[in-house]
Amino acid sequence: VTALHLALVLRFVLARRYWQASPGDTETGRWTAMFVAGTAMAAAGWGAGAFVLRTPDPTDEMLFVFAVGGVMLGSASLLAARPEAFVTFLLPTGLLTAVRLILEGDDDHVMMGFLGAVFTIATVITTWRFHLAIETSLKLRFDNHDLIESLHRAKDDADALNRELELRVRDRAAKLMEADQRKDEFLATLAHELRNPLAPIRFALENLK
């Protein structure tokens, strides 16, 4: 019990230091190793307890076995994000307890040990599937985040193109208006230049009539 309490305190201190340090990606490996080491200490405590806390009372023994099973199920959900952590905790805790029961030698204990081993393997497999579900969920989340970022960038690019197109349309419209004005001026000048020589011709025709 003392060993389990010591492991609990050390893991609590480690968690507090981790949150205070806010490590970057380059430091993740070191913190993961310390986290797994703390998990191994807890597993060693529970595995050793199966041998140390032996009792002739079958009721107490059953309570201990159920307590170990409950701890394994609880840790499965907590440690599922890190395979190295939940494998380090579940296998020693469950299998050492199963071995201790089998070593008793009688049929009841052998059957309990066998069922304990099956329970341990089933818990590891279930936790692994839970881990894959978490991994897939996180991957989808990051993929969706990247997709949203890409859509935002595409929208910004489209807005920029629309603004550029609008400026080009305005510039083209201004140039067309300027060309129309020059055309009108040209026609007015042409009409004026044509009227000037035609005026004396018209006057001479009137005199001839």
PDB file of N, CA and C in Angstrom, residues 10 26 35 68 83 91 127-128 160 174:
ATOM      1  N   LEU A  10       4.249  10.513  -6.599  1.00  0.00           N
ATOM      2  CA  LEU A  10       5.239  10.846  -7.629  1.00  0.00           C
ATOM      3  C   LEU A  10       4.577  11.172  -8.953  1.00  0.00           C
ATOM      4  N   THR A  26       9.593  18.978 -28.984  1.00  0.00           N
ATOM      5  CA  THR A  26      10.917  18.374 -28.880  1.00  0.00           C
ATOM      6  C   THR A  26      11.147  17.712 -27.523  1.00  0.00           C
ATOM      7  N   PHE A  35       6.436   9.512 -17.688  1.00  0.00           N
ATOM      8  CA  PHE A  35       5.052   9.117 -17.445  1.00  0.00           C
ATOM      9  C   PHE A  35       4.917   7.595 -17.457  1.00  0.00           C
ATOM     10  N   VAL A  68      -8.579  -5.277  -8.375  1.00  0.00           N
ATOM     11  CA  VAL A  68      -7.585  -5.201  -9.458  1.00  0.00           C
ATOM     12  C   VAL A  68      -8.274  -5.038 -10.805  1.00  0.00           C
ATOM     13  N   PRO A  83      -0.326   4.072 -25.903  1.00  0.00           N
ATOM     14  CA  PRO A  83      -0.228   2.607 -25.880  1.00  0.00           C
ATOM     15  C   PRO A  83       0.862   2.097 -24.943  1.00  0.00           C
ATOM     16  N   LEU A  91      -0.730  -5.184 -18.477  1.00  0.00           N
ATOM     17  CA  LEU A  91      -0.163  -6.531 -18.551  1.00  0.00           C
ATOM     18  C   LEU A  91       0.456  -6.984 -17.223  1.00  0.00           C
ATOM     19  N   THR A 127      -8.728  -1.734 -25.008  1.00  0.00           N
ATOM     20  CA  THR A 127      -8.073  -0.429 -24.833  1.00  0.00           C
ATOM     21  C   THR A 127      -7.338  -0.018 -26.099  1.00  0.00           C
ATOM     22  N   TRP A 128      -6.745  -0.990 -26.784  1.00  0.00           N
ATOM     23  CA  TRP A 128      -6.069  -0.676 -28.048  1.00  0.00           C
ATOM     24  C   TRP A 128      -7.061  -0.158 -29.079  1.00  0.00           C
ATOM     25  N   ALA A 160      -9.788  38.443 -53.179  1.00  0.00           N
ATOM     26  CA  ALA A 160      -8.753  39.272 -53.809  1.00  0.00           C
ATOM     27  C   ALA A 160      -8.930  39.309 -55.322  1.00  0.00           C
ATOM     28  N   ALA A 174     -13.990  52.997 -67.676  1.00  0.00           N
ATOM     29  CA  ALA A 174     -13.502  54.366 -67.790  1.00  0.00           C
ATOM     30  C   ALA A 174     -12.838  54.604 -69.142  1.00  0.00           C
TER      31      ALA A 174
END
